[in-house]
Amino acid sequence: MKKVTIDPISRLEGHGKIEIFLDDDGNVENAYLQIPELRGFEQFVVGRPAEDMPVITNRICGVCPEAHHMAATKALDDLFQVVPNSAAKKLRELFYSSFFVTDHTTHFYALGGPDFIVGPDAPAGERNILGVIRKVGVDIGKQVIACRQRNHEVIKLLGGRGIHPAAGLPGGWSKAINEEERQGIEKTARANIEFALFTLKAFDEIVLKNSVYLDLITSDTYRHETYYMGLVDNSNRVNFYDGMLRIVAPNGQEYVKYHPCDYRQHIAEIVMTWTYLKFPYLKNIGWKGFVDGASSGVYCATPLSRLNVADSMATPLAQEHFEKMYETLGSKKVNGRYLPIHFRLATHWARLIELLYAAERMLELATDEEITCPDVRVIPSGVKGEGIGCVEAPRGTLTHHYLTDERGIVAKANLIVGTTNNYAPIAMSIKKAAQKFIHNGIVDEGLLNKVEMAFRLYDPCFSCATHNLPGKMPLHIALKNNSGQLLQEIRRD
Amino acid sequence: MKLVVVGLGNPVMSDDSVGIKTVRELAKKLPANSEVIIKEAYAGGLRLMDELIGYEQAIIVDSIVTDKYKPGTIIKSDLQTSFISRNLSCSHDLDLISALELARISGLKCPEKISVWAIEAKDIWTFSEMLTAQVSQAVPLVVQEIEQVIDGLVGNLTNMEPVPGTNRRQG
């Protein structure tokens, strides 16, 4: 493809922008989702005390401040060479599990689910939670709001604030809980489990029992064979808060397992001349372009990825549903673990299994005898000069990396956010959907919906940059030839 | 009148923080016994809806990027206009109008009247706690106008287009 310099992204109010490049025959050569660049974060934090990072970085994004707060807090543990005690780790994970319940619930009911519950061919204006209510009943709306509210209270109680949590400290957590508070959290966790089971049942009845939807999930349009990344515990089970990063190959074999602090040995980023986006890839495989397969360094970090890298789930009900998903979608067990599922639309199902796991894990922690321990902090004793913290954010693996001077003043920061991991897979998914609907320069009806579904399953985060979308996400698709000349624009405002 | 004034935006993204900075200034001006509630919000959609539940009236202050007006221009609207400020919706869930409809369907009390005061931004892409000069000049004007609304001196907040003498172009 001829090198093309893309014009700066439109500053029009609220436009996601996709660029599709056609070859000389008018067929799709490449496609990219444009995400506005956020400038100057490294300069913004230089000179600040590292201990401020959990409350600065959580302001990057209004949607997942909890994830940034936790990754930053863990980076401080590393920077100040302190290991939190068991009670503090459990409190952190309890807080984090509640956040995951909220985030996954919101995505499924507001974004992912409507494509199936209302239908992929329904008008865009109806494919939202109100459409779900019209189809399923008003009670579901009440349940979604109740779920968000009760977990919001837990996040506020444990995090110190409802929106921008402030409880994370190097070596622990600033807020212990008493028995009365514990009981309230336990009640919320139990309600979350019921809600997650109800949601999975609805998914089963509305989606899985509908052969049209099942065919859509298993269609080649939304299938990619890439490497997968996710945190796992000592038993290779999914864990959102801590563990080793495991990467499995498209054939399901473990490619590598490493401590998050070693990420630079395994992950590199490639810069393209035609966009400001950097595309992470597996360093030791190499960048071969936006292509599938074991010889391509493209990897994916999503709810489906996390399940694909794990041997099993750590909680019983989630494990049942985990097995059901792999069996239903035709995965075989090899050497005691399921082969990866490559159907990207199954990410929605994986997200619900994670919702159930988060709810169950929350109950485990809320009923743990250590959870009301008043001692939730180990005081740091030194500054290492470098700190790396990693958690699973709902949208993928999140890494914070800080360099400081001997006083702990930040000299440099590097963040690999969940969505960044998935830039290449998102581009590939959009390209494949576009290829199906564009032939010889002619665009078929339905392109917008199908392309939208291709990137929505990743729930890409432009929130810190483009949380400005009036109503249903507007789309602006630009078709260009391989010289970068605009051939056609498709807009839905 | 149970009124909430919400400053909306990202506090560390340059002009995107103008709504938050405005309500902080407004809070300093209000008497200690004021019944007006001042809040900050950092995302649109369902998260913003959560902040509005239970109030009779709401004023939202936010940045906007239209490229039609000079930075610092104050643009007033209500939620029913098609011209919506940049943070009212959330790419991770839904727009505020739908979120409020969801709340109403679910039996929650939503404001009868929601006014949006948007300030045309110059830079919303750079990490900074500072506003650009033109946008900064709009803050005291918006504070003054909202104070007048609170005092019951201005009733009609639904005028969309900047009208000389009502909305001001800065810079």
XYZ file of C-alpha atoms in Angstrom:
664
model
C 0.000 0.000 0.000
C 1.251 3.428 -0.851
C 2.099 5.454 2.209
C -0.619 7.906 3.050
C -0.609 10.713 5.554
C -4.006 10.922 7.129
C -5.401 14.355 7.707
C -5.810 15.299 11.344
C -8.947 13.815 12.803
C -12.058 15.840 12.315
C -12.757 18.089 15.241
C -16.438 17.950 14.456
C -18.438 17.196 17.539
C -18.365 13.514 18.295
C -17.141 11.680 15.282
C -15.524 8.310 15.434
C -13.590 8.104 12.235
C -12.730 5.043 10.226
C -10.491 5.200 7.209
C -10.749 2.455 4.621
C -8.172 2.276 1.862
C -9.067 0.632 -1.414
C -6.696 -0.934 -3.903
C -6.670 -0.193 -7.629
C -9.587 -2.589 -8.157
C -11.728 -0.859 -5.559
C -11.416 -3.603 -2.959
C -10.401 -3.097 0.649
C -6.687 -3.007 1.282
C -6.635 -1.586 4.802
C -8.950 -0.057 7.389
C -8.260 1.850 10.576
C -10.195 3.343 13.430
C -9.041 6.824 14.241
C -8.704 7.683 17.902
C -7.669 11.211 18.829
C -4.226 11.556 20.247
C -3.877 12.783 23.784
C -0.807 14.925 24.001
C 1.672 15.565 26.691
C 0.840 13.092 29.458
C 4.513 12.396 30.113
C 5.272 16.091 30.397
C 2.165 16.604 32.530
C 3.358 14.259 35.275
C 7.079 15.015 35.187
C 8.150 16.687 38.408
C 5.234 15.443 40.480
C 5.649 13.133 43.474
C 5.037 9.545 42.406
C 2.569 9.066 45.274
C 0.244 11.486 43.450
C 0.013 9.177 40.437
C -2.972 7.092 41.616
C -5.073 10.250 41.910
C -3.696 11.887 38.740
C -3.833 8.949 36.375
C -7.360 8.064 37.466
C -8.418 11.353 35.898
C -7.271 10.250 32.461
C -10.563 8.500 31.928
C -14.003 9.165 33.386
C -15.121 5.602 32.677
C -12.423 3.434 34.243
C -10.665 5.549 36.875
C -10.645 2.505 39.164
C -8.400 0.610 36.753
C -5.879 3.444 36.471
C -5.994 3.942 40.235
C -5.198 0.292 40.859
C -2.434 0.010 38.259
C -0.847 3.209 39.622
C -1.108 1.977 43.215
C 0.596 -1.288 42.285
C 3.313 0.626 40.427
C 3.949 2.502 43.683
C 4.312 -0.794 45.572
C 7.087 -1.654 43.134
C 8.628 1.816 43.137
C 8.762 2.034 46.934
C 9.777 -1.626 47.295
C 6.947 -2.603 49.557
C 4.667 -5.628 49.534
C 1.161 -4.984 50.896
C -0.106 -7.416 53.490
C -2.723 -10.010 52.681
C -5.647 -7.991 54.087
C -4.751 -4.948 51.992
C -4.480 -7.010 48.818
C -7.873 -8.544 49.514
C -9.474 -5.136 50.083
C -8.005 -3.868 46.832
C -9.307 -6.876 44.956
C -12.719 -6.561 46.596
C -12.948 -2.948 45.434
C -11.740 -3.954 41.981
C -14.214 -6.820 41.637
C -17.109 -4.474 42.381
C -15.829 -2.133 39.666
C -15.710 -4.994 37.158
C -19.312 -5.929 37.927
C -20.418 -2.375 37.191
C -18.387 -1.955 34.032
C -19.271 -5.288 32.443
C -22.947 -4.833 33.307
C -22.997 -1.439 31.644
C -21.284 -2.644 28.498
C -23.543 -5.619 28.009
C -26.848 -3.869 28.540
C -26.026 -0.543 26.939
C -23.726 -1.546 24.095
C -22.988 -5.181 23.446
C -26.270 -6.853 24.283
C -28.614 -4.690 22.199
C -27.015 -5.928 18.974
C -28.360 -9.357 19.852
C -31.364 -8.683 22.071
C -32.811 -6.001 19.797
C -31.140 -7.482 16.723
C -28.128 -6.664 14.570
C -30.298 -5.346 11.748
C -32.468 -3.099 13.916
C -32.076 0.641 13.353
C -29.136 2.058 15.259
C -31.438 4.320 17.275
C -33.207 1.277 18.714
C -30.117 -0.809 19.472
C -29.656 0.459 22.995
C -30.828 -0.306 26.501
C -34.234 1.253 25.831
C -34.673 -1.178 22.969
C -33.715 -3.986 25.334
C -36.393 -2.816 27.768
C -39.006 -2.705 25.014
C -38.132 -6.287 24.124
C -37.467 -7.836 27.519
C -39.473 -5.655 29.906
C -39.043 -2.692 32.193
C -37.766 -4.796 35.069
C -34.438 -5.274 33.332
C -33.822 -1.538 33.302
C -34.503 -1.342 37.021
C -32.136 -4.234 37.648
C -29.339 -2.610 35.648
C -29.710 0.666 37.542
C -29.909 -1.166 40.880
C -26.755 -3.150 40.067
C -24.867 0.015 39.175
C -26.098 1.828 42.280
C -25.270 -0.874 44.822
C -21.766 -1.356 43.405
C -21.248 2.377 43.198
C -21.823 2.467 46.966
C -19.208 -0.244 47.506
C -16.707 1.607 45.306
C -17.393 4.799 47.242
C -17.083 3.062 50.606
C -13.831 1.299 49.785
C -12.314 3.877 47.445
C -13.103 6.972 49.467
C -14.873 8.677 46.568
C -17.523 7.638 44.112
C -15.750 8.649 40.937
C -12.053 9.180 41.471
C -10.964 6.691 44.114
C -8.284 7.824 46.527
C -7.675 4.879 48.847
C -4.691 3.286 47.110
C -1.359 3.806 48.844
C 2.060 2.264 48.313
C 2.056 -0.767 50.578
C -1.681 -1.002 51.057
C -5.016 0.706 51.316
C -6.107 3.704 53.369
C -9.514 2.356 54.387
C -10.234 -0.715 56.482
C -13.812 -1.930 56.869
C -15.807 -2.902 59.945
C -18.205 -5.820 60.312
C -21.290 -3.790 59.478
C -19.708 -2.534 56.272
C -18.572 -6.059 55.427
C -22.114 -7.346 55.778
C -23.376 -4.696 53.375
C -20.743 -5.637 50.805
C -21.580 -9.309 51.200
C -25.235 -8.528 50.493
C -24.220 -6.623 47.350
C -22.007 -9.490 46.212
C -24.842 -11.993 46.592
C -27.180 -9.741 44.613
C -24.474 -9.419 41.945
C -24.240 -13.190 41.566
C -28.000 -13.454 41.101
C -27.921 -10.646 38.563
C -25.032 -12.212 36.628
C -26.820 -15.573 36.514
C -30.006 -13.855 35.352
C -28.029 -12.081 32.602
C -26.390 -15.291 31.426
C -29.798 -16.983 31.353
C -31.186 -14.153 29.227
C -28.173 -14.449 26.911
C -28.789 -18.173 26.628
C -32.476 -17.785 25.809
C -32.271 -14.793 23.493
C -28.952 -15.333 21.751
C -27.792 -18.924 22.002
C -31.178 -20.462 21.256
C -31.462 -18.303 18.138
C -29.663 -20.058 15.288
C -29.360 -16.808 13.329
C -27.461 -15.149 16.157
C -25.323 -18.209 16.787
C -24.435 -18.268 13.087
C -23.488 -14.606 13.315
C -21.203 -15.259 16.299
C -19.518 -18.144 14.516
C -19.335 -16.464 11.103
C -15.984 -15.946 9.463
C -16.617 -12.194 9.232
C -15.849 -11.828 12.915
C -13.151 -14.482 13.275
C -9.458 -13.858 13.802
C -6.634 -16.158 14.867
C -4.179 -14.181 16.936
C -2.163 -14.523 20.106
C -4.034 -13.784 23.338
C -2.919 -12.038 26.517
C -4.220 -12.019 30.077
C -3.273 -12.143 33.757
C -3.443 -15.555 35.406
C -2.954 -16.725 38.990
C -0.645 -19.526 40.136
C -3.108 -22.109 38.815
C -3.451 -20.377 35.427
C -6.909 -19.079 36.293
C -8.271 -15.656 35.304
C -7.409 -12.914 37.788
C -8.136 -9.212 37.296
C -5.997 -7.845 40.118
C -2.700 -9.702 40.046
C -0.650 -12.527 38.593
C 1.599 -13.378 35.695
C 0.923 -12.327 32.128
C 0.300 -15.373 30.019
C 0.283 -15.317 26.247
C -1.058 -18.240 24.275
C -0.573 -18.879 20.585
C -3.495 -19.212 18.153
C -3.246 -22.998 18.546
C -3.734 -22.673 22.313
C -0.187 -23.506 23.382
C 1.414 -21.275 25.959
C 3.837 -19.035 24.118
C 5.258 -17.247 27.155
C 4.414 -16.410 30.736
C 6.167 -13.445 32.314
C 6.004 -11.044 35.209
C 4.366 -7.745 34.189
C 7.586 -5.944 35.156
C 9.269 -7.643 32.193
C 6.816 -6.310 29.630
C 9.486 -4.516 27.584
C 11.159 -7.843 26.845
C 7.975 -9.073 25.222
C 5.975 -6.117 23.915
C 7.124 -3.567 21.358
C 5.219 -0.843 19.564
C 5.394 0.001 15.901
C 4.788 3.487 14.585
C 3.253 3.912 11.158
C 3.982 6.912 9.005
C 0.313 7.432 8.171
C -1.079 7.603 11.718
C -0.087 8.760 15.174
C -1.286 5.479 16.713
C 1.309 3.048 17.966
C 0.485 -0.601 17.489
C 1.810 -2.946 20.193
C 2.929 -6.391 19.092
C 4.859 -9.377 20.420
C 8.480 -8.349 20.139
C 9.917 -11.828 19.800
C 7.499 -12.852 17.059
C 7.850 -9.601 15.142
C 5.549 -7.246 13.292
C 4.285 -8.751 10.038
C 1.466 -6.319 9.464
C -2.241 -6.569 10.229
C -2.443 -10.300 9.690
C -3.624 -13.374 11.576
C -1.570 -16.364 12.492
C 1.257 -17.661 14.656
C 3.921 -15.893 12.590
C 2.277 -12.486 13.173
C 3.041 -10.593 16.375
C -0.507 -9.251 16.666
C -2.077 -10.110 20.018
C -5.406 -9.375 21.604
C -6.266 -8.446 25.221
C -10.009 -8.623 25.879
C -12.433 -10.593 28.066
C -12.297 -13.387 25.466
C -8.501 -13.225 25.477
C -8.410 -13.584 29.247
C -10.552 -16.714 29.074
C -8.520 -18.063 26.158
C -5.246 -17.826 28.088
C -6.670 -19.404 31.260
C -6.932 -23.083 32.062
C -10.064 -22.447 34.091
C -12.009 -19.931 36.188
C -11.300 -19.563 39.901
C -14.944 -19.648 41.026
C -17.426 -22.521 40.628
C -20.353 -20.944 38.775
C -18.084 -19.029 36.400
C -16.272 -22.296 35.696
C -19.564 -23.973 34.729
C -20.333 -21.211 32.254
C -16.737 -21.144 31.013
C -17.010 -24.829 30.105
C -20.396 -24.259 28.512
C -19.072 -21.503 26.255
C -16.109 -23.508 24.999
C -18.196 -26.636 24.478
C -21.025 -24.752 22.729
C -18.646 -22.990 20.343
C -16.915 -26.244 19.432
C -13.641 -25.922 21.286
C -11.792 -29.139 22.063
C -9.743 -29.826 25.166
C -6.061 -30.463 24.485
C -3.623 -31.227 27.307
C -6.278 -30.393 29.882
C -7.282 -26.981 28.518
C -9.679 -25.727 25.894
C -8.361 -24.494 22.587
C -8.898 -20.753 22.102
C -12.111 -19.423 20.646
C -11.352 -17.148 17.725
C -14.889 -15.864 17.160
C -14.562 -12.254 18.206
C -18.280 -11.760 18.869
C -17.969 -14.387 21.616
C -16.233 -11.579 23.545
C -19.731 -10.531 24.652
C -20.322 -13.971 26.175
C -16.873 -14.003 27.770
C -17.653 -10.611 29.322
C -20.729 -12.079 31.028
C -18.721 -15.021 32.364
C -16.264 -12.485 33.764
C -19.203 -10.589 35.284
C -20.204 -13.750 37.137
C -16.613 -14.419 38.178
C -16.231 -10.871 39.507
C -19.447 -11.264 41.524
C -18.380 -14.628 42.955
C -14.892 -13.368 43.732
C -16.444 -10.387 45.476
C -18.425 -12.751 47.711
C -15.340 -14.853 48.455
C -13.459 -11.748 49.555
C -16.385 -10.219 51.447
C -16.664 -13.385 53.507
C -12.926 -13.825 54.008
C -11.956 -13.708 57.697
C -9.120 -11.264 56.965
C -11.263 -8.690 55.197
C -12.119 -6.715 58.353
C -8.521 -6.686 59.560
C -7.720 -3.088 60.646
C -4.088 -3.403 59.559
C -4.139 -2.684 55.808
C -0.871 -0.870 55.215
C 2.832 -1.709 55.181
C 4.936 1.442 55.388
C 7.458 1.758 52.522
C 11.120 2.120 53.334
C 12.911 3.047 50.123
C 12.692 4.321 46.554
C 13.833 2.069 43.735
C 13.642 4.661 40.973
C 11.355 2.574 38.802
C 7.891 1.121 39.344
C 5.646 -1.024 37.163
C 2.063 -1.950 38.001
C -0.296 -4.104 35.991
C -3.973 -5.055 36.301
C -6.592 -6.301 33.923
C -8.861 -3.390 33.002
C -12.255 -4.395 31.614
C -10.995 -3.566 28.121
C -7.628 -5.307 28.418
C -4.303 -5.456 30.212
C -3.322 -2.103 31.728
C 0.302 -1.304 32.560
C 1.662 1.760 34.339
C 5.420 2.322 34.319
C 7.115 5.205 36.132
C 10.730 6.312 36.380
C 11.630 8.617 39.251
C 14.632 10.252 40.838
C 15.965 9.177 44.239
C 13.269 11.273 45.963
C 10.417 9.598 44.120
C 9.738 12.536 41.790
C 8.461 11.346 38.420
C 10.896 11.744 35.545
C 8.983 9.703 33.006
C 5.749 7.736 32.719
C 4.577 5.182 30.201
C 1.073 3.744 30.097
C -0.171 0.915 27.933
C -3.937 1.100 28.313
C -6.345 -1.727 27.630
C -7.542 -0.488 24.273
C -4.009 0.202 23.021
C -3.277 -3.536 23.062
C -6.186 -4.030 20.710
C -5.526 -1.347 18.094
C -4.247 -3.865 15.564
C -7.017 -6.452 16.206
C -9.655 -3.697 15.985
C -8.211 -2.558 12.662
C -8.228 -6.152 11.439
C -11.836 -6.707 12.525
C -12.977 -3.501 10.817
C -11.053 -4.434 7.689
C -12.609 -7.893 7.523
C -16.126 -6.528 7.974
C -15.431 -3.865 5.346
C -14.088 -6.466 2.921
C -17.346 -8.331 3.163
C -19.403 -5.266 2.315
C -17.251 -3.393 -0.199
C -16.529 -4.847 -3.613
C -15.108 -3.116 -6.685
C -15.612 0.247 -5.050
C -19.310 -0.417 -4.385
C -20.469 -0.251 -0.789
C -23.251 -2.621 0.245
C -26.036 -1.632 2.579
C -25.392 -2.667 6.146
C -21.746 -1.623 6.156
C -22.204 0.779 9.053
C -23.898 -1.740 11.350
C -21.488 -4.544 10.592
C -18.425 -2.382 10.999
C -19.812 -0.947 14.193
C -20.305 -4.431 15.604
C -16.737 -5.285 14.631
C -15.214 -2.628 16.838
C -17.890 -2.430 19.520
C -17.100 -5.913 20.816
C -13.715 -4.564 21.925
C -15.433 -1.652 23.719
C -12.588 0.611 22.597
C -11.936 3.368 25.050
C -11.972 6.847 23.610
C -13.597 8.044 26.759
C -10.712 10.155 27.892
C -10.600 11.728 24.464
C -13.904 11.464 22.708
C -16.633 11.021 25.280
C -18.575 13.442 23.179
C -20.883 11.272 21.184
C -24.385 12.666 20.906
C -26.756 9.749 21.131
C -25.850 6.643 19.278
C -22.254 6.724 18.278
C -22.003 8.684 15.054
C -19.835 7.134 12.430
C -17.797 8.752 9.764
C -16.321 6.327 7.274
C -13.951 7.676 4.668
C -13.104 5.538 1.652
C -9.831 6.463 0.028
C -7.785 5.070 -2.812
C -4.237 3.950 -2.269
C -3.045 7.469 -2.973
C -5.089 8.761 -0.057
C -7.621 10.486 -2.321
C -11.131 10.580 -0.830
C -13.541 8.500 -2.902
C -16.645 8.413 -0.733
C -17.860 9.364 2.705
C -20.507 7.489 4.644
C -21.867 9.278 7.657
C -24.373 8.558 10.343
C -24.749 11.560 12.603
C -36.499 24.761 43.688
C -34.165 21.822 44.134
C -31.399 22.805 41.739
C -28.165 20.994 40.930
C -25.363 22.617 38.940
C -22.997 20.065 37.423
C -19.587 20.929 36.044
C -18.766 18.277 33.460
C -15.458 17.380 31.850
C -12.009 16.003 32.385
C -10.123 17.999 35.007
C -6.723 17.359 33.414
C -7.486 17.879 29.721
C -6.981 21.593 29.246
C -10.209 23.333 28.093
C -12.236 20.202 28.771
C -12.041 21.192 32.428
C -13.869 24.490 31.900
C -17.164 23.157 33.297
C -15.472 21.901 36.435
C -13.529 25.129 36.954
C -16.702 27.162 36.441
C -18.710 25.355 39.120
C -15.791 25.601 41.526
C -15.856 29.377 41.074
C -19.635 29.383 41.399
C -19.393 27.461 44.670
C -17.206 30.230 46.124
C -19.872 32.826 45.293
C -22.865 31.054 46.749
C -23.934 31.919 50.277
C -23.278 29.303 52.911
C -26.998 28.641 53.341
C -27.650 28.180 49.602
C -29.830 25.209 48.757
C -28.212 24.887 45.335
C -26.113 21.733 45.015
C -22.810 21.970 43.141
C -21.325 18.822 41.660
C -18.503 17.739 39.400
C -18.912 14.949 36.867
C -16.340 13.328 34.644
C -18.291 11.256 32.142
C -21.587 11.476 30.320
C -24.393 9.006 29.814
C -25.387 6.834 32.765
C -22.703 8.302 35.017
C -24.015 11.813 34.463
C -27.580 10.625 34.933
C -26.591 9.277 38.361
C -25.646 12.825 39.392
C -28.967 14.344 38.294
C -31.372 11.914 39.939
C -33.596 13.406 42.618
C -33.364 17.071 41.534
C -36.125 19.218 40.047
C -33.847 21.327 37.862
C -30.321 20.958 36.578
C -27.748 23.160 34.950
C -24.841 21.430 33.211
C -21.691 23.374 32.379
C -19.421 21.790 29.806
C -16.958 22.404 27.002
C -18.011 22.122 23.379
C -16.186 21.861 20.079
C -18.258 23.112 17.163
C -15.591 24.881 15.104
C -18.368 27.400 14.390
C -17.576 29.815 17.181
C -14.490 31.409 18.581
C -13.006 29.746 21.675
C -14.681 31.123 24.784
C -18.086 31.614 23.168
C -20.897 30.722 25.544
C -23.638 28.612 23.992
C -26.810 27.877 25.922
C -29.185 25.089 25.077
C -31.463 22.543 26.550
C -31.252 18.798 26.165
C -33.853 18.661 23.431
C -31.763 20.585 20.932
C -29.704 18.652 18.467
C -26.662 20.623 19.421
C -25.136 18.854 22.355
C -21.989 19.587 24.283
C -19.093 17.248 24.032
C -19.385 15.229 27.214
C -23.104 14.614 27.599
C -22.859 11.205 26.029
C -20.522 8.382 26.762
C -19.036 6.099 24.153
C -19.237 3.299 26.704
C -22.949 3.455 27.281
C -25.513 5.893 25.939
C -26.468 9.522 25.636
C -27.881 11.497 28.536
C -31.392 11.748 27.072
C -31.626 7.951 26.820
C -30.049 7.538 30.254
C -32.678 9.843 31.770
C -35.433 7.996 29.950
C -34.096 4.765 31.430
C -34.163 6.364 34.870
C -37.757 7.589 34.414
C -38.908 4.173 33.197
C -37.273 2.706 36.275
C -39.280 5.016 38.536
C -36.492 7.423 39.452
C -37.127 11.147 39.733
C -35.363 13.165 37.024
C -35.106 16.947 36.602
C -38.001 18.487 34.691
C -35.721 21.128 33.256
C -32.085 20.637 32.241
C -30.117 23.536 30.798
C -26.701 23.173 29.203
C -24.155 25.960 29.274
C -21.417 25.072 26.840
C -18.215 26.967 26.262
C -16.456 26.636 22.922
C -13.081 25.034 23.597
C -9.794 25.618 21.838
C -7.764 22.650 23.097
C -9.266 19.501 24.605
C -6.469 17.113 23.631
C -3.547 18.254 25.765
C -2.927 17.121 29.334
C -2.965 20.311 31.340
C -4.792 21.749 34.322
C -4.778 25.184 32.675
C -7.430 26.654 30.405
C -6.457 28.478 27.239
C -6.675 32.262 27.590
C -9.894 32.760 25.605
C -11.738 29.979 27.390
C -10.526 31.171 30.762
C -12.168 34.550 30.115
C -15.563 32.868 29.760
C -15.544 31.402 33.275
C -16.542 34.541 35.251
C -19.208 35.358 32.669
C -20.831 31.954 32.981
C -20.608 32.135 36.761
C -22.316 35.527 36.690
C -25.092 34.340 34.402
C -25.771 31.197 36.444
C -25.849 33.311 39.590
C -28.552 35.402 37.930
C -30.496 32.267 37.054
C -30.239 31.116 40.633
C -31.503 34.503 41.745
C -34.455 34.070 39.411
C -33.434 36.979 37.191
C -33.195 35.004 33.936
C -35.856 32.554 32.920
C -35.340 31.460 29.328
C -32.284 29.253 28.905
C -33.230 27.588 25.673
C -31.790 30.058 23.211
C -29.416 28.065 21.029
C -27.673 30.503 18.747
C -25.449 33.151 20.261
C -27.403 36.396 20.203
C -25.550 39.674 20.571
C -25.968 40.870 24.110
C -26.990 37.448 25.373
C -24.135 35.149 24.443
C -20.675 36.516 24.062
C -17.956 35.812 21.620
C -14.530 35.919 23.127
C -11.097 36.387 21.622
